[in-house]
Amino acid sequence: MSAAVNVEDKLFQNRYKVDHGRPHIQIKDAAICANDCAEQQCTYVCPAACYTAEGNGAVTLITDGCLECGSCRVICTEHTNVAWEYPRGGHGILFKFG
Amino acid sequence: MAEQFDAIVVGAGPSGNAATYTLAKAGLKVLQIERGEYPGSKNVQGAILYAQALEQIIPDFRDDAPLERHIIEQRMWMLDDNSFVGTHYRSDDYNKPPYNRYTIIRAQFDKWFSSKVREAGALLICETTVEHLLLDGDTVVGVHCDRMGGEVRADVVILADGVNSTLARKAGFHGEISSKNVALAVKEILFMPEETIQSRFNIKEDEGVVIELMGTVTEGMVGTGFLYTNKDSLTIGVGCMLSDFKANPKKTTPYALLEKLKRHPSVAPLIEGGEMKEYAAHLIPEGGFNAVPKIFGNGWMIVGDSGGFVNAAHREGSNLAMTTGRLAAETVIAARAAGRPMTARTLKAYKDALDESFVMKDLKKYRNLPDVLEKSPQFFTTYPELVNRAAKTLFTVDGVDKMTKQREITGSFKSARKFTGLVGDAIKLWRATR
């Protein structure tokens, strides 16, 4: 895609109750992303851009904008490196319209 | 927590609400657990409500359910980058009550459905996530949640926990979902005045239009887009198989794909000026018949998206969800009346009822479709391009004689797919949908 799309503008419209300090999704072993995963598909498949490919080969995850779809867990089949839970009750995305 | 329930339902979407409502109406002591702040706050759908499935549960739902518009016109568009060829079906018959389907806004609809569930006598607990099932051997005896002292027990647990089906997966009832069996869909809701929607779509108050579209917008991925008219908003979205998103060499993000759809010259004028108020994403289980997991066992049943009950070919899901929820509940009610324990042997009646219903019959009819489409991306790019080119050739008056134009069109189809390819595609599609 040539047209740059700023997903932040989209996520900004959403309502969240962030569970500070308790991310519901975690990368199990950062070294696996950096060394064993060439494609790092989570960095472009995640619809909320929670995963970022850093210049040094690492992948960082910030779950604050997560839409709780589950895609990152489902696509990480080769390495199953995503520890995925729903947020604690009442936390996470709170859809106004759904 | 010592309290014992007749049944626990996990989740307050269409399947969970249908199940809980049916159980509570029959006088059972039911606990429903929802992780959202309120029912609907975690739920995402297009959203079209098919009346029939809800009518079976709440016959007079039209009296007070929050319905946006009843659908009087269905458009199907095949897009290339600059144009579309489409069919529109509009009928005044769809303007005669009782209406067949409606656009809805799920957060409002689910809240309403939930109010009916509570009126029926069920106990609803929100803001509570069920972490795992309580097992005694291979029998589900309750749930463990992140509140209320943790454990709650019941004779039977109905899993209406959505497409990720976290609880059954953790309990080992089935494995991880395959990315080939789910579509990832993203959508936005765009607000604008009612009158603007009505004039743009040639409809009156309460009348609605549905546009389903496919073509080059999905970049060869198996997927479709949609545009629905709500009362004073439009919903626009696009979804493709998750495996295709993952393997797309262009590495296109879902939100870039949505933006591309919004900027399409045939779409942009319809949504112009709309104020975007929410962006959502969701997985849709589209694996069909062959992807439905084991849906019952000792002390448990699976309903709705959690069991993969979506008819992707017809864009139906919530009606299957409500029907599976109702049938699961009726199985429990009948078993109690007969004094039978909630064992797999007893709960097999749920599977039997599903097999007899439209749910499994429809899924069975299209059981080969996901596989055929996966192996035939030409349906989503090549054909829409060819059809649009043919229309342009045919409708552009430029001094070229019609026979030459006809040969050009036939030639474009043959050079893209060869004669054998065209026949093969027709047969494949016919076999998968007959």
Short mmCIF file of C-alpha atoms in Angstrom, two decimals:
data_model
loop_
_atom_site.label_atom_id
_atom_site.label_comp_id
_atom_site.label_asym_id
_atom_site.label_seq_id
_atom_site.Cartn_x
_atom_site.Cartn_y
_atom_site.Cartn_z
CA MET A 1 0.00 0.00 0.00
CA SER A 2 1.33 3.35 -0.98
CA ALA A 3 -1.14 5.47 0.97
CA ALA A 4 0.04 5.84 4.53
CA VAL A 5 -2.72 5.10 7.00
CA ASN A 6 -2.47 6.28 10.54
CA VAL A 7 -4.14 3.65 12.70
CA GLU A 8 -3.63 5.86 15.76
CA ASP A 9 -6.32 8.21 14.42
CA LYS A 10 -8.73 5.29 14.23
CA LEU A 11 -7.90 3.90 17.66
CA PHE A 12 -8.21 7.36 19.15
CA GLN A 13 -11.99 7.15 18.60
CA ASN A 14 -12.26 4.00 20.69
CA ARG A 15 -12.97 3.67 24.38
CA TYR A 16 -10.58 1.62 26.49
CA LYS A 17 -10.09 0.83 30.13
CA VAL A 18 -6.43 -0.05 30.22
CA ASP A 19 -5.33 -2.47 32.92
CA HIS A 20 -2.10 -0.64 33.69
CA GLY A 21 0.89 -2.86 34.32
CA ARG A 22 -1.06 -6.04 33.44
CA PRO A 23 -0.90 -6.58 29.68
CA HIS A 24 -3.24 -9.42 28.67
CA ILE A 25 -0.98 -10.50 25.81
CA GLN A 26 2.72 -11.14 26.11
CA ILE A 27 5.53 -12.26 23.84
CA LYS A 28 6.77 -15.42 25.51
CA ASP A 29 10.39 -15.20 24.37
CA ALA A 30 11.59 -12.02 22.70
CA ALA A 31 14.65 -13.81 21.32
CA ILE A 32 12.47 -16.06 19.17
CA CYS A 33 10.90 -13.06 17.42
CA ALA A 34 14.30 -11.47 16.88
CA ASN A 35 16.21 -14.54 15.74
CA ASP A 36 13.82 -17.20 14.45
CA CYS A 37 10.94 -15.31 12.82
CA ALA A 38 11.91 -13.82 9.47
CA GLU A 39 8.50 -12.48 8.44
CA GLN A 40 7.22 -11.10 11.77
CA GLN A 41 3.69 -11.16 10.36
CA CYS A 42 2.16 -9.88 13.60
CA THR A 43 3.68 -6.49 12.78
CA TYR A 44 1.38 -6.03 9.78
CA VAL A 45 -1.55 -8.36 10.48
CA CYS A 46 -2.52 -6.90 13.87
CA PRO A 47 -5.41 -4.53 13.11
CA ALA A 48 -4.41 -2.23 15.96
CA ALA A 49 -0.69 -2.16 15.18
CA CYS A 50 0.17 -3.37 18.67
CA TYR A 51 3.31 -5.10 17.38
CA THR A 52 6.20 -3.02 16.09
CA ALA A 53 9.25 -4.25 14.20
CA GLU A 54 12.17 -2.41 15.73
CA GLY A 55 15.22 -1.55 13.65
CA ASN A 56 17.38 -4.03 15.56
CA GLY A 57 15.22 -7.05 14.63
CA ALA A 58 13.25 -7.13 17.84
CA VAL A 59 9.45 -7.02 18.02
CA THR A 60 7.84 -4.93 20.72
CA LEU A 61 4.26 -5.29 21.92
CA ILE A 62 2.08 -2.62 23.47
CA THR A 63 -1.42 -3.93 24.14
CA ASP A 64 -3.15 -0.65 25.03
CA GLY A 65 -4.93 -0.35 21.66
CA CYS A 66 -5.75 -4.06 21.37
CA LEU A 67 -9.14 -4.87 19.82
CA GLU A 68 -9.07 -8.40 21.32
CA CYS A 69 -9.54 -10.16 17.99
CA GLY A 70 -7.00 -12.96 18.58
CA SER A 71 -5.26 -12.75 15.19
CA CYS A 72 -1.74 -12.48 16.63
CA ARG A 73 -2.13 -15.73 18.54
CA VAL A 74 -3.73 -17.60 15.65
CA ILE A 75 -1.07 -16.64 13.08
CA CYS A 76 1.90 -17.38 15.34
CA THR A 77 1.78 -21.07 14.46
CA GLU A 78 5.44 -21.74 13.73
CA HIS A 79 6.66 -20.44 17.07
CA THR A 80 3.51 -20.22 19.27
CA ASN A 81 5.25 -17.33 20.95
CA VAL A 82 2.17 -15.34 21.93
CA ALA A 83 0.70 -15.81 25.43
CA TRP A 84 -2.85 -14.61 24.92
CA GLU A 85 -5.55 -14.09 27.52
CA TYR A 86 -8.60 -11.88 27.65
CA PRO A 87 -8.12 -8.81 29.86
CA ARG A 88 -9.41 -8.91 33.40
CA GLY A 89 -13.16 -8.41 33.63
CA GLY A 90 -14.24 -4.90 32.67
CA HIS A 91 -10.87 -3.98 31.17
CA GLY A 92 -9.62 -3.60 27.61
CA ILE A 93 -11.64 -2.38 24.64
CA LEU A 94 -15.16 -1.18 25.46
CA PHE A 95 -17.12 -0.95 22.25
CA LYS A 96 -19.66 1.87 22.12
CA PHE A 97 -21.28 0.51 18.97
CA GLY A 98 -19.62 -2.82 18.17
CA MET B 1 -18.31 -20.08 46.57
CA ALA B 2 -20.70 -22.84 47.52
CA GLU B 3 -23.61 -21.75 45.39
CA GLN B 4 -24.67 -24.30 42.80
CA PHE B 5 -26.52 -23.32 39.62
CA ASP B 6 -28.55 -25.44 37.22
CA ALA B 7 -26.55 -23.93 34.39
CA ILE B 8 -23.79 -21.40 33.75
CA VAL B 9 -23.59 -19.59 30.43
CA VAL B 10 -20.29 -17.91 29.58
CA GLY B 11 -20.80 -14.88 27.36
CA ALA B 12 -23.62 -12.45 26.59
CA GLY B 13 -23.61 -12.31 22.80
CA PRO B 14 -26.46 -13.63 20.66
CA SER B 15 -25.81 -17.32 21.42
CA GLY B 16 -25.26 -16.80 25.15
CA ASN B 17 -28.29 -14.57 25.47
CA ALA B 18 -30.47 -17.00 23.51
CA ALA B 19 -29.34 -19.88 25.72
CA THR B 20 -29.71 -17.99 29.00
CA TYR B 21 -33.10 -16.56 28.07
CA THR B 22 -34.46 -19.98 27.11
CA LEU B 23 -33.16 -21.61 30.31
CA ALA B 24 -34.43 -18.83 32.58
CA LYS B 25 -37.87 -18.83 30.92
CA ALA B 26 -38.12 -22.52 31.73
CA GLY B 27 -37.50 -21.70 35.39
CA LEU B 28 -33.92 -22.91 35.70
CA LYS B 29 -31.46 -21.23 38.02
CA VAL B 30 -29.00 -19.73 35.54
CA LEU B 31 -25.86 -17.67 35.98
CA GLN B 32 -24.55 -15.77 32.97
CA ILE B 33 -21.02 -14.38 33.09
CA GLU B 34 -19.87 -11.57 30.79
CA ARG B 35 -16.39 -10.08 30.73
CA GLY B 36 -17.47 -6.71 29.30
CA GLU B 37 -18.60 -3.67 31.25
CA TYR B 38 -22.08 -4.38 29.86
CA PRO B 39 -23.38 -6.98 27.39
CA GLY B 40 -22.29 -5.83 23.94
CA SER B 41 -19.19 -3.95 24.99
CA LYS B 42 -16.95 -6.76 23.73
CA ASN B 43 -19.04 -7.79 20.76
CA VAL B 44 -18.54 -6.93 17.09
CA GLN B 45 -20.73 -7.67 14.10
CA GLY B 46 -21.50 -6.07 10.70
CA ALA B 47 -24.37 -6.05 11.68
CA ILE B 48 -27.43 -7.62 10.10
CA LEU B 49 -30.11 -9.20 12.27
CA TYR B 50 -32.15 -11.95 10.62
CA ALA B 51 -35.55 -11.79 12.23
CA GLN B 52 -36.56 -15.45 12.13
CA ALA B 53 -34.03 -16.83 14.63
CA LEU B 54 -34.91 -14.14 17.20
CA GLU B 55 -38.64 -14.50 16.54
CA GLN B 56 -38.41 -18.10 17.71
CA ILE B 57 -37.07 -16.89 21.04
CA ILE B 58 -38.80 -13.53 21.53
CA PRO B 59 -41.78 -13.39 19.11
CA ASP B 60 -42.62 -9.75 19.84
CA PHE B 61 -39.04 -8.44 19.75
CA ARG B 62 -40.02 -5.75 17.23
CA ASP B 63 -41.99 -3.93 19.95
CA ASP B 64 -38.94 -2.59 21.71
CA ALA B 65 -35.68 -3.96 20.24
CA PRO B 66 -33.30 -1.25 18.98
CA LEU B 67 -33.47 -1.87 15.23
CA GLU B 68 -31.86 0.54 12.80
CA ARG B 69 -33.40 -0.01 9.35
CA HIS B 70 -35.19 -2.92 7.67
CA ILE B 71 -33.46 -3.96 4.47
CA ILE B 72 -35.32 -3.40 1.22
CA GLU B 73 -32.40 -3.56 -1.18
CA GLN B 74 -29.42 -5.84 -1.55
CA ARG B 75 -26.53 -4.79 -3.79
CA MET B 76 -23.69 -7.07 -4.88
CA TRP B 77 -20.74 -5.33 -6.43
CA MET B 78 -17.68 -6.62 -8.26
CA LEU B 79 -14.95 -4.02 -8.13
CA ASP B 80 -11.82 -3.30 -10.04
CA ASP B 81 -9.71 -0.33 -9.02
CA ASN B 82 -11.89 2.32 -10.69
CA SER B 83 -15.30 0.83 -11.33
CA PHE B 84 -17.85 -1.76 -10.32
CA VAL B 85 -20.31 -4.05 -12.01
CA GLY B 86 -23.19 -4.89 -9.76
CA THR B 87 -26.61 -6.31 -9.26
CA HIS B 88 -29.22 -4.62 -7.13
CA TYR B 89 -32.25 -6.42 -5.83
CA ARG B 90 -34.91 -4.15 -4.43
CA SER B 91 -38.41 -5.25 -3.65
CA ASP B 92 -41.40 -3.54 -2.12
CA ASP B 93 -42.26 -6.92 -0.64
CA TYR B 94 -39.45 -6.23 1.85
CA ASN B 95 -41.41 -3.16 2.89
CA LYS B 96 -44.30 -5.18 4.26
CA PRO B 97 -44.15 -6.15 7.91
CA PRO B 98 -43.07 -8.39 9.49
CA TYR B 99 -39.70 -7.42 8.09
CA ASN B 100 -37.17 -10.11 7.28
CA ARG B 101 -33.91 -8.47 8.36
CA TYR B 102 -32.58 -5.32 9.91
CA THR B 103 -29.37 -3.46 10.42
CA ILE B 104 -28.53 -3.25 14.11
CA ILE B 105 -25.84 -1.73 16.31
CA ARG B 106 -24.64 -4.57 18.46
CA ALA B 107 -23.76 -2.68 21.62
CA GLN B 108 -27.35 -1.42 21.79
CA PHE B 109 -28.97 -4.63 20.60
CA ASP B 110 -27.06 -6.86 23.01
CA LYS B 111 -27.95 -4.57 25.90
CA TRP B 112 -31.62 -4.88 24.97
CA PHE B 113 -31.42 -8.67 24.58
CA SER B 114 -29.73 -8.84 27.96
CA SER B 115 -32.53 -6.84 29.58
CA LYS B 116 -34.94 -9.55 28.35
CA VAL B 117 -32.65 -12.23 29.75
CA ARG B 118 -32.69 -10.60 33.18
CA GLU B 119 -36.46 -10.08 33.06
CA ALA B 120 -36.73 -13.82 32.41
CA GLY B 121 -35.02 -14.38 35.75
CA ALA B 122 -31.37 -15.12 34.97
CA LEU B 123 -28.55 -13.74 37.11
CA LEU B 124 -26.07 -11.74 35.03
CA ILE B 125 -22.62 -10.85 36.29
CA CYS B 126 -20.60 -8.42 34.14
CA GLU B 127 -16.95 -7.31 34.25
CA THR B 128 -15.96 -10.86 35.06
CA THR B 129 -13.68 -12.97 32.91
CA VAL B 130 -13.90 -16.74 33.17
CA GLU B 131 -10.30 -17.93 33.31
CA HIS B 132 -10.83 -21.65 32.93
CA LEU B 133 -13.32 -24.45 33.39
CA LEU B 134 -13.50 -26.52 36.55
CA LEU B 135 -12.99 -30.14 35.62
CA ASP B 136 -13.61 -33.31 37.55
CA GLY B 137 -11.90 -35.86 35.34
CA ASP B 138 -13.38 -35.07 31.94
CA THR B 139 -16.57 -33.61 33.37
CA VAL B 140 -17.08 -29.85 33.52
CA VAL B 141 -18.45 -28.99 36.96
CA GLY B 142 -18.19 -25.21 36.90
CA VAL B 143 -16.02 -22.24 36.04
CA HIS B 144 -13.19 -20.32 37.62
CA CYS B 145 -13.45 -16.57 37.18
CA ASP B 146 -11.37 -13.56 38.11
CA ARG B 147 -13.94 -12.30 40.61
CA MET B 148 -16.61 -13.52 43.04
CA GLY B 149 -14.21 -15.72 44.98
CA GLY B 150 -13.24 -17.60 41.89
CA GLU B 151 -15.24 -20.79 41.64
CA VAL B 152 -18.86 -21.25 40.67
CA ARG B 153 -20.44 -24.62 40.05
CA ALA B 154 -23.30 -25.82 37.88
CA ASP B 155 -24.77 -29.02 36.44
CA VAL B 156 -23.92 -27.85 32.96
CA VAL B 157 -21.81 -25.07 31.43
CA ILE B 158 -22.70 -23.58 28.05
CA LEU B 159 -19.72 -22.01 26.33
CA ALA B 160 -20.81 -18.92 24.39
CA ASP B 161 -17.42 -17.29 24.73
CA GLY B 162 -16.92 -16.30 21.12
CA VAL B 163 -14.69 -17.09 18.20
CA ASN B 164 -11.48 -17.45 20.19
CA SER B 165 -13.15 -20.25 22.16
CA THR B 166 -10.60 -19.79 24.90
CA LEU B 167 -12.21 -22.02 27.51
CA ALA B 168 -12.72 -25.14 25.40
CA ARG B 169 -9.20 -24.72 24.01
CA LYS B 170 -7.67 -24.49 27.49
CA ALA B 171 -9.66 -27.53 28.59
CA GLY B 172 -8.27 -29.46 25.65
CA PHE B 173 -11.65 -30.01 23.97
CA HIS B 174 -10.20 -28.72 20.72
CA GLY B 175 -6.97 -27.26 19.43
CA GLU B 176 -5.96 -23.82 18.21
CA ILE B 177 -8.00 -22.28 15.38
CA SER B 178 -6.35 -22.51 11.97
CA SER B 179 -5.76 -19.17 10.24
CA LYS B 180 -7.36 -20.77 7.16
CA ASN B 181 -10.62 -21.14 9.07
CA VAL B 182 -11.10 -17.57 10.24
CA ALA B 183 -11.50 -14.24 8.48
CA LEU B 184 -10.15 -11.08 10.03
CA ALA B 185 -12.60 -8.24 9.50
CA VAL B 186 -12.18 -4.56 10.33
CA LYS B 187 -14.85 -1.92 10.20
CA GLU B 188 -15.74 1.64 11.05
CA ILE B 189 -18.96 3.36 11.94
CA LEU B 190 -19.48 6.70 10.20
CA PHE B 191 -22.15 9.09 11.43
CA MET B 192 -24.12 11.45 9.19
CA PRO B 193 -27.64 12.89 9.12
CA GLU B 194 -30.51 10.48 8.40
CA GLU B 195 -31.64 12.60 5.44
CA THR B 196 -28.20 12.35 3.83
CA ILE B 197 -28.28 8.56 4.05
CA GLN B 198 -31.81 8.44 2.68
CA SER B 199 -31.05 10.61 -0.33
CA ARG B 200 -27.74 8.89 -1.10
CA PHE B 201 -29.26 5.44 -1.03
CA ASN B 202 -32.68 6.32 -2.44
CA ILE B 203 -34.59 5.15 0.63
CA LYS B 204 -37.22 6.46 3.00
CA GLU B 205 -37.21 6.59 6.79
CA ASP B 206 -36.54 3.15 8.33
CA GLU B 207 -35.67 1.62 4.95
CA GLY B 208 -32.17 0.26 4.48
CA VAL B 209 -29.68 -0.90 1.87
CA VAL B 210 -26.95 -3.52 2.12
CA ILE B 211 -23.96 -3.53 -0.20
CA GLU B 212 -21.70 -6.61 -0.30
CA LEU B 213 -18.67 -6.25 -2.51
CA MET B 214 -15.67 -8.15 -3.75
CA GLY B 215 -12.81 -7.53 -6.12
CA THR B 216 -9.39 -6.01 -6.45
CA VAL B 217 -9.82 -4.15 -3.17
CA THR B 218 -8.76 -7.32 -1.33
CA GLU B 219 -5.56 -7.62 -3.41
CA GLY B 220 -6.21 -11.23 -4.40
CA MET B 221 -6.98 -12.32 -0.86
CA VAL B 222 -10.16 -14.32 -0.29
CA GLY B 223 -12.48 -11.78 1.24
CA THR B 224 -15.31 -9.30 0.84
CA GLY B 225 -16.29 -5.82 1.86
CA PHE B 226 -19.58 -4.43 3.08
CA LEU B 227 -21.44 -1.19 3.52
CA TYR B 228 -24.60 -1.11 5.63
CA THR B 229 -27.04 1.71 6.29
CA ASN B 230 -27.99 2.31 9.90
CA LYS B 231 -30.40 5.01 11.08
CA ASP B 232 -27.94 7.90 11.22
CA SER B 233 -24.71 6.08 10.48
CA LEU B 234 -23.06 3.80 7.95
CA THR B 235 -20.99 0.75 8.75
CA ILE B 236 -18.18 0.01 6.32
CA GLY B 237 -15.82 -2.89 6.58
CA VAL B 238 -13.65 -5.44 4.87
CA GLY B 239 -12.60 -8.94 5.86
CA CYS B 240 -10.21 -11.50 4.39
CA MET B 241 -9.05 -14.94 5.43
CA LEU B 242 -6.46 -14.53 8.19
CA SER B 243 -4.11 -16.93 6.39
CA ASP B 244 -4.23 -14.61 3.36
CA PHE B 245 -3.42 -11.52 5.43
CA LYS B 246 -0.49 -13.45 6.85
CA ALA B 247 0.80 -14.60 3.44
CA ASN B 248 0.09 -11.41 1.46
CA PRO B 249 3.42 -10.49 -0.16
CA LYS B 250 2.41 -6.82 -0.04
CA LYS B 251 2.11 -7.07 3.76
CA THR B 252 -0.96 -4.87 3.65
CA THR B 253 -2.39 -4.03 7.04
CA PRO B 254 -6.13 -4.52 7.64
CA TYR B 255 -6.62 -0.81 8.25
CA ALA B 256 -4.85 0.10 5.01
CA LEU B 257 -7.20 -2.26 3.18
CA LEU B 258 -10.19 -0.60 4.82
CA GLU B 259 -8.86 2.82 3.85
CA LYS B 260 -8.42 1.63 0.26
CA LEU B 261 -12.06 0.55 0.20
CA LYS B 262 -13.19 3.89 1.63
CA ARG B 263 -11.29 5.72 -1.10
CA HIS B 264 -12.65 3.63 -3.97
CA PRO B 265 -14.32 6.02 -6.43
CA SER B 266 -17.59 4.05 -6.29
CA VAL B 267 -17.63 3.99 -2.48
CA ALA B 268 -16.17 7.37 -1.47
CA PRO B 269 -19.20 9.50 -2.51
CA LEU B 270 -21.53 7.33 -0.42
CA ILE B 271 -19.56 7.79 2.79
CA GLU B 272 -18.33 11.33 2.22
CA GLY B 273 -18.55 13.56 5.27
CA GLY B 274 -19.24 10.68 7.64
CA GLU B 275 -17.85 11.22 11.13
CA MET B 276 -15.89 8.15 12.22
CA LYS B 277 -16.71 7.27 15.82
CA GLU B 278 -15.36 3.75 16.25
CA TYR B 279 -12.94 1.33 14.65
CA ALA B 280 -13.35 -2.37 15.40
CA ALA B 281 -11.79 -5.68 14.43
CA HIS B 282 -13.02 -9.22 14.85
CA LEU B 283 -12.36 -12.77 13.74
CA ILE B 284 -15.16 -14.57 11.94
CA PRO B 285 -15.13 -18.37 11.96
CA GLU B 286 -15.56 -19.22 8.28
CA GLY B 287 -14.18 -22.76 8.18
CA GLY B 288 -17.72 -24.09 7.93
CA PHE B 289 -18.84 -27.69 8.34
CA ASN B 290 -15.38 -29.27 8.37
CA ALA B 291 -14.10 -26.86 11.02
CA VAL B 292 -16.87 -27.36 13.60
CA PRO B 293 -15.17 -28.88 16.67
CA LYS B 294 -16.64 -31.31 19.18
CA ILE B 295 -19.54 -29.31 20.58
CA PHE B 296 -20.64 -31.28 23.63
CA GLY B 297 -19.23 -33.49 26.36
CA ASN B 298 -19.79 -34.33 30.00
CA GLY B 299 -21.28 -31.20 31.52
CA TRP B 300 -20.62 -28.83 28.60
CA MET B 301 -21.84 -27.60 25.24
CA ILE B 302 -20.47 -25.06 22.77
CA VAL B 303 -22.74 -22.55 20.99
CA GLY B 304 -22.33 -19.65 18.54
CA ASP B 305 -19.01 -18.45 17.12
CA SER B 306 -17.16 -20.55 19.67
CA GLY B 307 -18.38 -23.62 17.74
CA GLY B 308 -17.71 -22.04 14.34
CA PHE B 309 -21.40 -21.70 13.48
CA VAL B 310 -21.19 -19.19 10.63
CA ASN B 311 -22.51 -19.59 7.10
CA ALA B 312 -19.90 -17.49 5.31
CA ALA B 313 -21.43 -17.95 1.86
CA HIS B 314 -24.63 -16.24 2.97
CA ARG B 315 -23.10 -13.84 5.49
CA GLU B 316 -25.13 -15.40 8.30
CA GLY B 317 -23.85 -15.83 11.83
CA SER B 318 -25.97 -14.27 14.56
CA ASN B 319 -29.01 -16.28 13.49
CA LEU B 320 -27.00 -19.50 13.70
CA ALA B 321 -25.67 -18.30 17.07
CA MET B 322 -29.14 -17.69 18.48
CA THR B 323 -30.41 -21.00 17.13
CA THR B 324 -27.53 -23.00 18.60
CA GLY B 325 -27.99 -21.22 21.93
CA ARG B 326 -31.70 -21.99 21.97
CA LEU B 327 -31.20 -25.65 21.01
CA ALA B 328 -28.51 -26.16 23.66
CA ALA B 329 -30.84 -24.69 26.28
CA GLU B 330 -33.75 -26.84 25.12
CA THR B 331 -31.51 -29.90 25.41
CA VAL B 332 -30.82 -29.04 29.05
CA ILE B 333 -34.49 -28.38 29.78
CA ALA B 334 -35.58 -31.70 28.23
CA ALA B 335 -32.86 -33.61 30.07
CA ARG B 336 -33.90 -32.14 33.42
CA ALA B 337 -37.52 -32.93 32.76
CA ALA B 338 -36.53 -36.53 32.07
CA GLY B 339 -34.34 -36.59 35.18
CA ARG B 340 -31.23 -37.38 33.20
CA PRO B 341 -27.70 -36.33 34.22
CA MET B 342 -25.85 -33.79 32.02
CA THR B 343 -23.48 -36.33 30.55
CA ALA B 344 -22.17 -36.46 26.99
CA ARG B 345 -24.67 -39.23 26.37
CA THR B 346 -27.55 -36.94 27.30
CA LEU B 347 -26.17 -33.82 25.64
CA LYS B 348 -25.71 -35.59 22.33
CA ALA B 349 -29.35 -34.60 21.82
CA TYR B 350 -28.01 -31.07 21.19
CA LYS B 351 -25.89 -32.29 18.27
CA ASP B 352 -28.83 -34.29 16.93
CA ALA B 353 -31.10 -31.23 17.09
CA LEU B 354 -28.48 -29.14 15.28
CA ASP B 355 -28.11 -31.75 12.56
CA GLU B 356 -31.86 -31.58 12.01
CA SER B 357 -31.90 -27.77 11.88
CA PHE B 358 -30.93 -25.36 9.11
CA VAL B 359 -27.67 -24.73 10.97
CA MET B 360 -25.89 -27.97 10.10
CA LYS B 361 -27.83 -28.49 6.88
CA ASP B 362 -26.59 -25.16 5.53
CA LEU B 363 -23.05 -25.68 6.76
CA LYS B 364 -23.06 -29.12 5.15
CA LYS B 365 -24.33 -27.75 1.84
CA TYR B 366 -21.32 -25.42 1.61
CA ARG B 367 -18.78 -27.75 3.26
CA ASN B 368 -16.37 -27.64 0.29
CA LEU B 369 -16.65 -23.92 -0.38
CA PRO B 370 -13.90 -22.67 1.97
CA ASP B 371 -11.46 -25.11 0.41
CA VAL B 372 -12.43 -24.25 -3.17
CA LEU B 373 -12.16 -20.50 -2.57
CA GLU B 374 -8.82 -20.88 -0.85
CA LYS B 375 -7.45 -22.58 -3.95
CA SER B 376 -9.15 -20.18 -6.37
CA PRO B 377 -8.14 -16.59 -5.71
CA GLN B 378 -9.17 -15.79 -9.31
CA PHE B 379 -12.77 -15.46 -8.09
CA PHE B 380 -11.75 -12.45 -6.03
CA THR B 381 -9.49 -10.59 -8.44
CA THR B 382 -9.32 -11.93 -11.99
CA TYR B 383 -13.06 -12.28 -12.58
CA PRO B 384 -14.05 -8.91 -11.13
CA GLU B 385 -11.35 -7.32 -13.30
CA LEU B 386 -12.52 -9.19 -16.42
CA VAL B 387 -16.16 -8.33 -15.83
CA ASN B 388 -15.39 -4.66 -15.34
CA ARG B 389 -13.23 -4.60 -18.46
CA ALA B 390 -15.98 -6.29 -20.44
CA ALA B 391 -18.53 -3.73 -19.26
CA LYS B 392 -16.24 -0.89 -20.22
CA THR B 393 -15.61 -2.36 -23.67
CA LEU B 394 -19.30 -2.93 -24.21
CA PHE B 395 -20.61 0.40 -22.98
CA THR B 396 -17.95 2.71 -24.41
CA VAL B 397 -19.09 4.05 -27.77
CA ASP B 398 -15.94 4.70 -29.74
CA GLY B 399 -16.56 3.72 -33.34
CA VAL B 400 -15.36 0.15 -32.89
CA ASP B 401 -17.92 -2.32 -34.24
CA LYS B 402 -19.78 -4.55 -31.80
CA MET B 403 -18.50 -7.86 -33.17
CA THR B 404 -14.92 -6.72 -32.63
CA LYS B 405 -15.85 -5.68 -29.08
CA GLN B 406 -17.44 -9.07 -28.45
CA ARG B 407 -14.30 -10.85 -29.67
CA GLU B 408 -12.18 -8.64 -27.46
CA ILE B 409 -14.23 -9.55 -24.41
CA THR B 410 -14.22 -13.27 -25.16
CA GLY B 411 -10.51 -13.05 -25.86
CA SER B 412 -9.81 -11.33 -22.52
CA PHE B 413 -11.57 -14.10 -20.60
CA LYS B 414 -9.79 -16.83 -22.55
CA SER B 415 -6.35 -15.30 -22.23
CA ALA B 416 -6.82 -14.79 -18.47
CA ARG B 417 -8.19 -18.21 -17.60
CA LYS B 418 -8.04 -20.33 -20.82
CA PHE B 419 -11.17 -22.11 -21.95
CA THR B 420 -10.51 -25.11 -19.68
CA GLY B 421 -9.90 -22.79 -16.73
CA LEU B 422 -13.22 -21.04 -17.26
CA VAL B 423 -15.12 -24.31 -17.45
CA GLY B 424 -13.20 -25.70 -14.48
CA ASP B 425 -13.97 -22.62 -12.37
CA ALA B 426 -17.67 -22.86 -13.23
CA ILE B 427 -17.77 -26.54 -12.27
CA LYS B 428 -15.82 -25.96 -9.05
CA LEU B 429 -18.13 -23.17 -7.96
CA TRP B 430 -21.23 -25.16 -8.88
CA ARG B 431 -20.03 -28.22 -6.97
CA ALA B 432 -19.19 -26.19 -3.90
CA THR B 433 -22.51 -24.38 -3.73
CA ARG B 434 -25.12 -26.76 -5.24
#
